[in-house]
Every structure is written in C-alpha cells, then in structure tokens.
Amino acid sequence: MTPSALEREDVARDAAFNKVLHGKSATANGGLAAMRRKDATAQKAAIDEYFKHWDKQATDETDAIRELLQPCNRLLRVRMEHLISLCRFAYGEPFHQAIARHEHYLALQAGITKDMKVLDVGCGVGGPARELVNFTGAHITGLNNTDYQIDRANYYAQKQRLSDKMVFVKGDFMQMKFPDNSFDAVYVIEATVHAPDLKGVYKEICRVLKPGGKFAVYEWFMTDDYNNDDPEHRRIRLGIEQGNGISNMVKVSDGLTAFRNAGFSLIHHEDMAARPDPIPWYYPLAGSFKHLGSIWDFFLIARMTWWGRGIAHRFIGASETIGLFPKGSQKTGDNLSLGANCLVEGGQKKLFTPMYLMVGRKPE
C-alpha cells in the first residue's frame, strides 16, 4: 500500500515533533534521565493539549470529544511507559517471573514456535518481544506508532544482542502497511485498548495474519458488571481512561462481538483476572507489601504506596520548579496516580480487567 502525500506529511510531522520532544532520551538509562532529556516546550504543549480535551470529556462525553482525544492520548502515552506491567501472581513469585509467565502463556495460546514470523501489535519499547524471542526463538516484528519508543526498543534489542531476531516498524495499527497474509502468528498485550474501533484493528490483524494462523490478545475491558449509568462506575472508567491515555473502553461482550465480526474463529476466551489466584493482579499498584514475592520487589512496591508516590511527586515538582524537569512533569505524575488508583478500584469491584484473553484463528 503506497502512502498518500497527506499520510507522508503526517508521518514526517509526527516524527519531527517526537524528535524535538524526546531528543536523545531514547538512549537514556532510566526514567528520570530520560525525562530530563526531553524538550520542555514540546512536552508542555503535549500535556496542555491532552488535559484540555480531557476537561471536556469529564463534562461532555460525546463521540466527537472521544475522536479529539485520540491524537492527544498518543502524545501523552509516549511519556507514560507503564510504571508497572499487569499480570497474575502465584504465591511467593517475584515480579519479573510473574511477568515472564504471563507473556509465555500468551505465546503458548498463540502457538508461537521457533523461526515463526510473528507480529507484536503495539509493541511499546519491546519488553514482551525480547522475552518471547528468548523464550520461543521466533522472529518478531514490533509495530508502534511512536518514533521514541521504536528508538528505545532498538536500543534495548542491540544491548541484549537480539537485533538479528527482531525488527521494529513505525505504523498505524488501524492501517498497517504489511501485505495480506504476512505473519504466522500475531499477539497483543494491553495495546489495542487504545484503538478508536476494536473491530477495525482486529480486522487489520486478521488481514495480515496467514490463513490458519492464530491471534492472541490480552485486552483491557470493563466487565459486564459495569453500568455506565452508575456515577461511581463511570468515575472509575473515566479515571482509568484519563490516567492511561485511552479514549474509550468497552465491555467484554462488546469486545467479543468485535473479535468475531473481524473474521476470527474464536477458539478460547477467558478473564484471566477472574482466576482464583491467592494474590490479586493489582497488588503492586495498590502498594501492598503483604503480597511481596521477593525482597528485590521492595522498591517496585514502595514507589506505589501513598508515601512513595508523595515523595516522588514532591521531588518531581521541586525539580520542575527549578527547571531540572520540563513543565507538566508533576501533572503527568498526578495523572498516572489517578489511573493507578482507578485501576485498583476497578479490580477490587470486579468492574475492570486488564487481561481478558481472546484467542482466534483466521479461517483457511
């Protein structure tokens, strides 16, 4: 598919903005170092635009406002690499081991094996892709719409000597540039929740998947217990959306309909968060030390406690005041806290799941 002149202009403009915004932060070691390398003026513009539209969303939740939120959400997500990935936990299981198990299970469901050509849709900075290359030996292409995250994914791949098994491509998952029937398998981890239309993105995934190939996704959904007419339910959903750069989250039943209507034969679906695990999936976000699986996870949990967040926010606020960090850094941190708090509430009330598993096959 040849891009139009308008598409080329949009891509070039987006790349130029990201270059100004992030500078050399893609190769910085650690989040604070990366934050300091970002352009202050460009970051302030992105943050101001994001919250301007979210202020409208809070009072006027319309399709038009949701459409305006799409580019604004993407601008903020480049500043919001998830502080903590979401997964299930076994008793006494260290965090890094739980994350790896979560990703390995998805690879199993997708049927990924050695030397398969696999697509990771919405790959972020490539963490799951690197894990699954090591685990399966597959060749993985990561698709992302942000130059900064692609640069960072390439940096990590080179650092871990995995570049021969991985490639990262910039693109829109609603209009992928790959030919039909390109991949043996496709997977998604917490990415297509950002799509403006689930059926549309699932249909694109079906198109690039080879006949007989499997698609497996961990999707973010409101559960079917969610009632949009309940003010408390709605507050939680809007908090999750604002804090995580999402324009619209749908219920499980709507997601399953979109999956089927995209052309997949549904093999399996299950809310992994509803399994009777001894430890809730949201315990790290809640800053709960009683479920600590390893002493090495102490600082991971500590930064999510009320006092850990307070220390971090005061530090970032002070650094912003004296010019060490760009304007808007503290507001972004407060927004992340809002999202984390609402994720925990949604999990506790069984209104939200970050890991609804859907597995489908493209018909032969």
PDB file of C-alpha atoms in Angstrom, residues 214-332:
ATOM      1  CA  LYS A 214      -3.581 -17.689  15.464  1.00  0.00           C
ATOM      2  CA  PHE A 215      -4.121 -14.319  17.093  1.00  0.00           C
ATOM      3  CA  ALA A 216      -3.955 -13.984  20.894  1.00  0.00           C
ATOM      4  CA  VAL A 217      -4.614 -10.818  22.870  1.00  0.00           C
ATOM      5  CA  TYR A 218      -4.691  -9.643  26.483  1.00  0.00           C
ATOM      6  CA  GLU A 219      -7.311  -6.890  26.266  1.00  0.00           C
ATOM      7  CA  TRP A 220      -8.405  -4.188  28.694  1.00  0.00           C
ATOM      8  CA  PHE A 221     -12.188  -4.312  29.189  1.00  0.00           C
ATOM      9  CA  MET A 222     -14.824  -3.121  31.558  1.00  0.00           C
ATOM     10  CA  THR A 223     -16.558  -6.277  32.760  1.00  0.00           C
ATOM     11  CA  ASP A 224     -20.208  -6.921  32.050  1.00  0.00           C
ATOM     12  CA  ASP A 225     -20.941  -5.885  35.662  1.00  0.00           C
ATOM     13  CA  TYR A 226     -20.095  -2.315  34.637  1.00  0.00           C
ATOM     14  CA  ASN A 227     -23.076   0.041  34.489  1.00  0.00           C
ATOM     15  CA  ASN A 228     -22.432   3.326  32.694  1.00  0.00           C
ATOM     16  CA  ASP A 229     -25.456   4.889  34.390  1.00  0.00           C
ATOM     17  CA  ASP A 230     -23.875   4.353  37.807  1.00  0.00           C
ATOM     18  CA  PRO A 231     -21.849   7.518  38.649  1.00  0.00           C
ATOM     19  CA  GLU A 232     -19.307   5.542  40.691  1.00  0.00           C
ATOM     20  CA  HIS A 233     -18.749   3.033  37.890  1.00  0.00           C
ATOM     21  CA  ARG A 234     -18.398   5.833  35.370  1.00  0.00           C
ATOM     22  CA  ARG A 235     -15.917   7.730  37.577  1.00  0.00           C
ATOM     23  CA  ILE A 236     -13.699   4.645  37.739  1.00  0.00           C
ATOM     24  CA  ARG A 237     -13.816   4.088  33.979  1.00  0.00           C
ATOM     25  CA  LEU A 238     -13.035   7.729  33.170  1.00  0.00           C
ATOM     26  CA  GLY A 239     -10.162   7.691  35.679  1.00  0.00           C
ATOM     27  CA  ILE A 240      -8.667   4.597  34.049  1.00  0.00           C
ATOM     28  CA  GLU A 241      -9.053   6.161  30.608  1.00  0.00           C
ATOM     29  CA  GLN A 242      -7.581   9.543  31.539  1.00  0.00           C
ATOM     30  CA  GLY A 243      -4.721   8.077  33.551  1.00  0.00           C
ATOM     31  CA  ASN A 244      -3.719   5.653  30.805  1.00  0.00           C
ATOM     32  CA  GLY A 245      -4.337   7.604  27.598  1.00  0.00           C
ATOM     33  CA  ILE A 246      -7.441   5.709  26.454  1.00  0.00           C
ATOM     34  CA  SER A 247     -10.277   7.343  24.525  1.00  0.00           C
ATOM     35  CA  ASN A 248     -12.904   4.644  25.055  1.00  0.00           C
ATOM     36  CA  MET A 249     -13.002   1.305  26.864  1.00  0.00           C
ATOM     37  CA  VAL A 250     -15.767  -1.150  26.036  1.00  0.00           C
ATOM     38  CA  LYS A 251     -17.318  -4.046  27.923  1.00  0.00           C
ATOM     39  CA  VAL A 252     -16.322  -7.695  27.497  1.00  0.00           C
ATOM     40  CA  SER A 253     -19.436  -8.543  25.490  1.00  0.00           C
ATOM     41  CA  ASP A 254     -18.725  -5.721  23.032  1.00  0.00           C
ATOM     42  CA  GLY A 255     -15.121  -6.851  22.647  1.00  0.00           C
ATOM     43  CA  LEU A 256     -16.097 -10.437  21.904  1.00  0.00           C
ATOM     44  CA  THR A 257     -18.548  -9.226  19.263  1.00  0.00           C
ATOM     45  CA  ALA A 258     -15.831  -7.093  17.649  1.00  0.00           C
ATOM     46  CA  PHE A 259     -13.425 -10.055  17.670  1.00  0.00           C
ATOM     47  CA  ARG A 260     -15.875 -12.361  15.911  1.00  0.00           C
ATOM     48  CA  ASN A 261     -17.044  -9.705  13.456  1.00  0.00           C
ATOM     49  CA  ALA A 262     -13.440  -9.056  12.425  1.00  0.00           C
ATOM     50  CA  GLY A 263     -13.368 -12.526  10.847  1.00  0.00           C
ATOM     51  CA  PHE A 264     -11.765 -14.710  13.521  1.00  0.00           C
ATOM     52  CA  SER A 265     -12.961 -18.090  14.642  1.00  0.00           C
ATOM     53  CA  LEU A 266     -12.942 -17.688  18.437  1.00  0.00           C
ATOM     54  CA  ILE A 267     -11.032 -20.613  19.963  1.00  0.00           C
ATOM     55  CA  HIS A 268     -10.869 -19.538  23.582  1.00  0.00           C
ATOM     56  CA  HIS A 269     -11.757 -16.565  25.753  1.00  0.00           C
ATOM     57  CA  GLU A 270     -11.350 -16.055  29.487  1.00  0.00           C
ATOM     58  CA  ASP A 271     -10.920 -13.315  32.048  1.00  0.00           C
ATOM     59  CA  MET A 272      -7.528 -14.234  33.452  1.00  0.00           C
ATOM     60  CA  ALA A 273      -8.042 -11.716  36.267  1.00  0.00           C
ATOM     61  CA  ALA A 274     -11.037 -13.759  37.463  1.00  0.00           C
ATOM     62  CA  ARG A 275      -8.987 -16.885  38.173  1.00  0.00           C
ATOM     63  CA  PRO A 276      -8.900 -17.792  41.886  1.00  0.00           C
ATOM     64  CA  ASP A 277      -5.329 -16.636  42.478  1.00  0.00           C
ATOM     65  CA  PRO A 278      -4.105 -16.167  46.065  1.00  0.00           C
ATOM     66  CA  ILE A 279      -2.771 -12.713  45.160  1.00  0.00           C
ATOM     67  CA  PRO A 280      -4.747 -10.042  43.252  1.00  0.00           C
ATOM     68  CA  TRP A 281      -3.270  -8.786  39.980  1.00  0.00           C
ATOM     69  CA  TYR A 282      -3.441  -5.174  41.191  1.00  0.00           C
ATOM     70  CA  TYR A 283      -1.392  -5.640  44.376  1.00  0.00           C
ATOM     71  CA  PRO A 284       1.712  -3.771  43.076  1.00  0.00           C
ATOM     72  CA  LEU A 285      -0.427  -0.790  42.018  1.00  0.00           C
ATOM     73  CA  ALA A 286      -2.017  -0.765  45.476  1.00  0.00           C
ATOM     74  CA  GLY A 287       1.413  -0.675  47.155  1.00  0.00           C
ATOM     75  CA  SER A 288       0.609  -3.789  49.188  1.00  0.00           C
ATOM     76  CA  PHE A 289       3.697  -5.223  50.919  1.00  0.00           C
ATOM     77  CA  LYS A 290       1.824  -8.219  52.349  1.00  0.00           C
ATOM     78  CA  HIS A 291       1.942  -9.912  48.930  1.00  0.00           C
ATOM     79  CA  LEU A 292       5.612  -9.152  48.303  1.00  0.00           C
ATOM     80  CA  GLY A 293       7.074 -12.138  46.428  1.00  0.00           C
ATOM     81  CA  SER A 294      10.741 -11.168  46.617  1.00  0.00           C
ATOM     82  CA  ILE A 295      12.854  -8.736  48.586  1.00  0.00           C
ATOM     83  CA  TRP A 296      14.021  -7.429  45.198  1.00  0.00           C
ATOM     84  CA  ASP A 297      10.474  -6.208  44.545  1.00  0.00           C
ATOM     85  CA  PHE A 298      10.509  -3.944  47.613  1.00  0.00           C
ATOM     86  CA  PHE A 299      11.312  -0.723  45.741  1.00  0.00           C
ATOM     87  CA  LEU A 300       8.848  -1.587  42.970  1.00  0.00           C
ATOM     88  CA  ILE A 301       6.041  -1.763  45.531  1.00  0.00           C
ATOM     89  CA  ALA A 302       7.343   1.110  47.654  1.00  0.00           C
ATOM     90  CA  ARG A 303       7.027   3.636  44.865  1.00  0.00           C
ATOM     91  CA  MET A 304       3.316   2.792  44.525  1.00  0.00           C
ATOM     92  CA  THR A 305       2.483   3.374  48.214  1.00  0.00           C
ATOM     93  CA  TRP A 306       0.898   6.697  49.217  1.00  0.00           C
ATOM     94  CA  TRP A 307       4.142   7.834  50.782  1.00  0.00           C
ATOM     95  CA  GLY A 308       6.254   6.569  47.868  1.00  0.00           C
ATOM     96  CA  ARG A 309       4.138   8.484  45.380  1.00  0.00           C
ATOM     97  CA  GLY A 310       4.179  11.532  47.643  1.00  0.00           C
ATOM     98  CA  ILE A 311       7.981  11.584  47.817  1.00  0.00           C
ATOM     99  CA  ALA A 312       8.285  11.099  44.053  1.00  0.00           C
ATOM    100  CA  HIS A 313       5.750  13.803  43.240  1.00  0.00           C
ATOM    101  CA  ARG A 314       7.343  16.317  45.603  1.00  0.00           C
ATOM    102  CA  PHE A 315      10.764  15.577  44.098  1.00  0.00           C
ATOM    103  CA  ILE A 316       9.461  15.949  40.543  1.00  0.00           C
ATOM    104  CA  GLY A 317       7.525  19.087  41.478  1.00  0.00           C
ATOM    105  CA  ALA A 318      10.575  20.693  43.055  1.00  0.00           C
ATOM    106  CA  SER A 319      12.739  19.687  40.083  1.00  0.00           C
ATOM    107  CA  GLU A 320      10.150  21.157  37.713  1.00  0.00           C
ATOM    108  CA  THR A 321      10.122  24.428  39.684  1.00  0.00           C
ATOM    109  CA  ILE A 322      13.890  24.888  39.419  1.00  0.00           C
ATOM    110  CA  GLY A 323      13.964  23.799  35.775  1.00  0.00           C
ATOM    111  CA  LEU A 324      15.547  20.348  36.052  1.00  0.00           C
ATOM    112  CA  PHE A 325      12.418  18.669  34.628  1.00  0.00           C
ATOM    113  CA  PRO A 326      10.076  20.045  31.942  1.00  0.00           C
ATOM    114  CA  LYS A 327       6.840  21.823  32.838  1.00  0.00           C
ATOM    115  CA  GLY A 328       3.954  19.369  33.132  1.00  0.00           C
ATOM    116  CA  SER A 329       6.044  16.560  34.653  1.00  0.00           C
ATOM    117  CA  GLN A 330       4.261  16.713  38.024  1.00  0.00           C
ATOM    118  CA  LYS A 331       0.840  16.956  36.380  1.00  0.00           C
ATOM    119  CA  THR A 332       1.673  13.857  34.349  1.00  0.00           C
TER     120      THR A 332
END
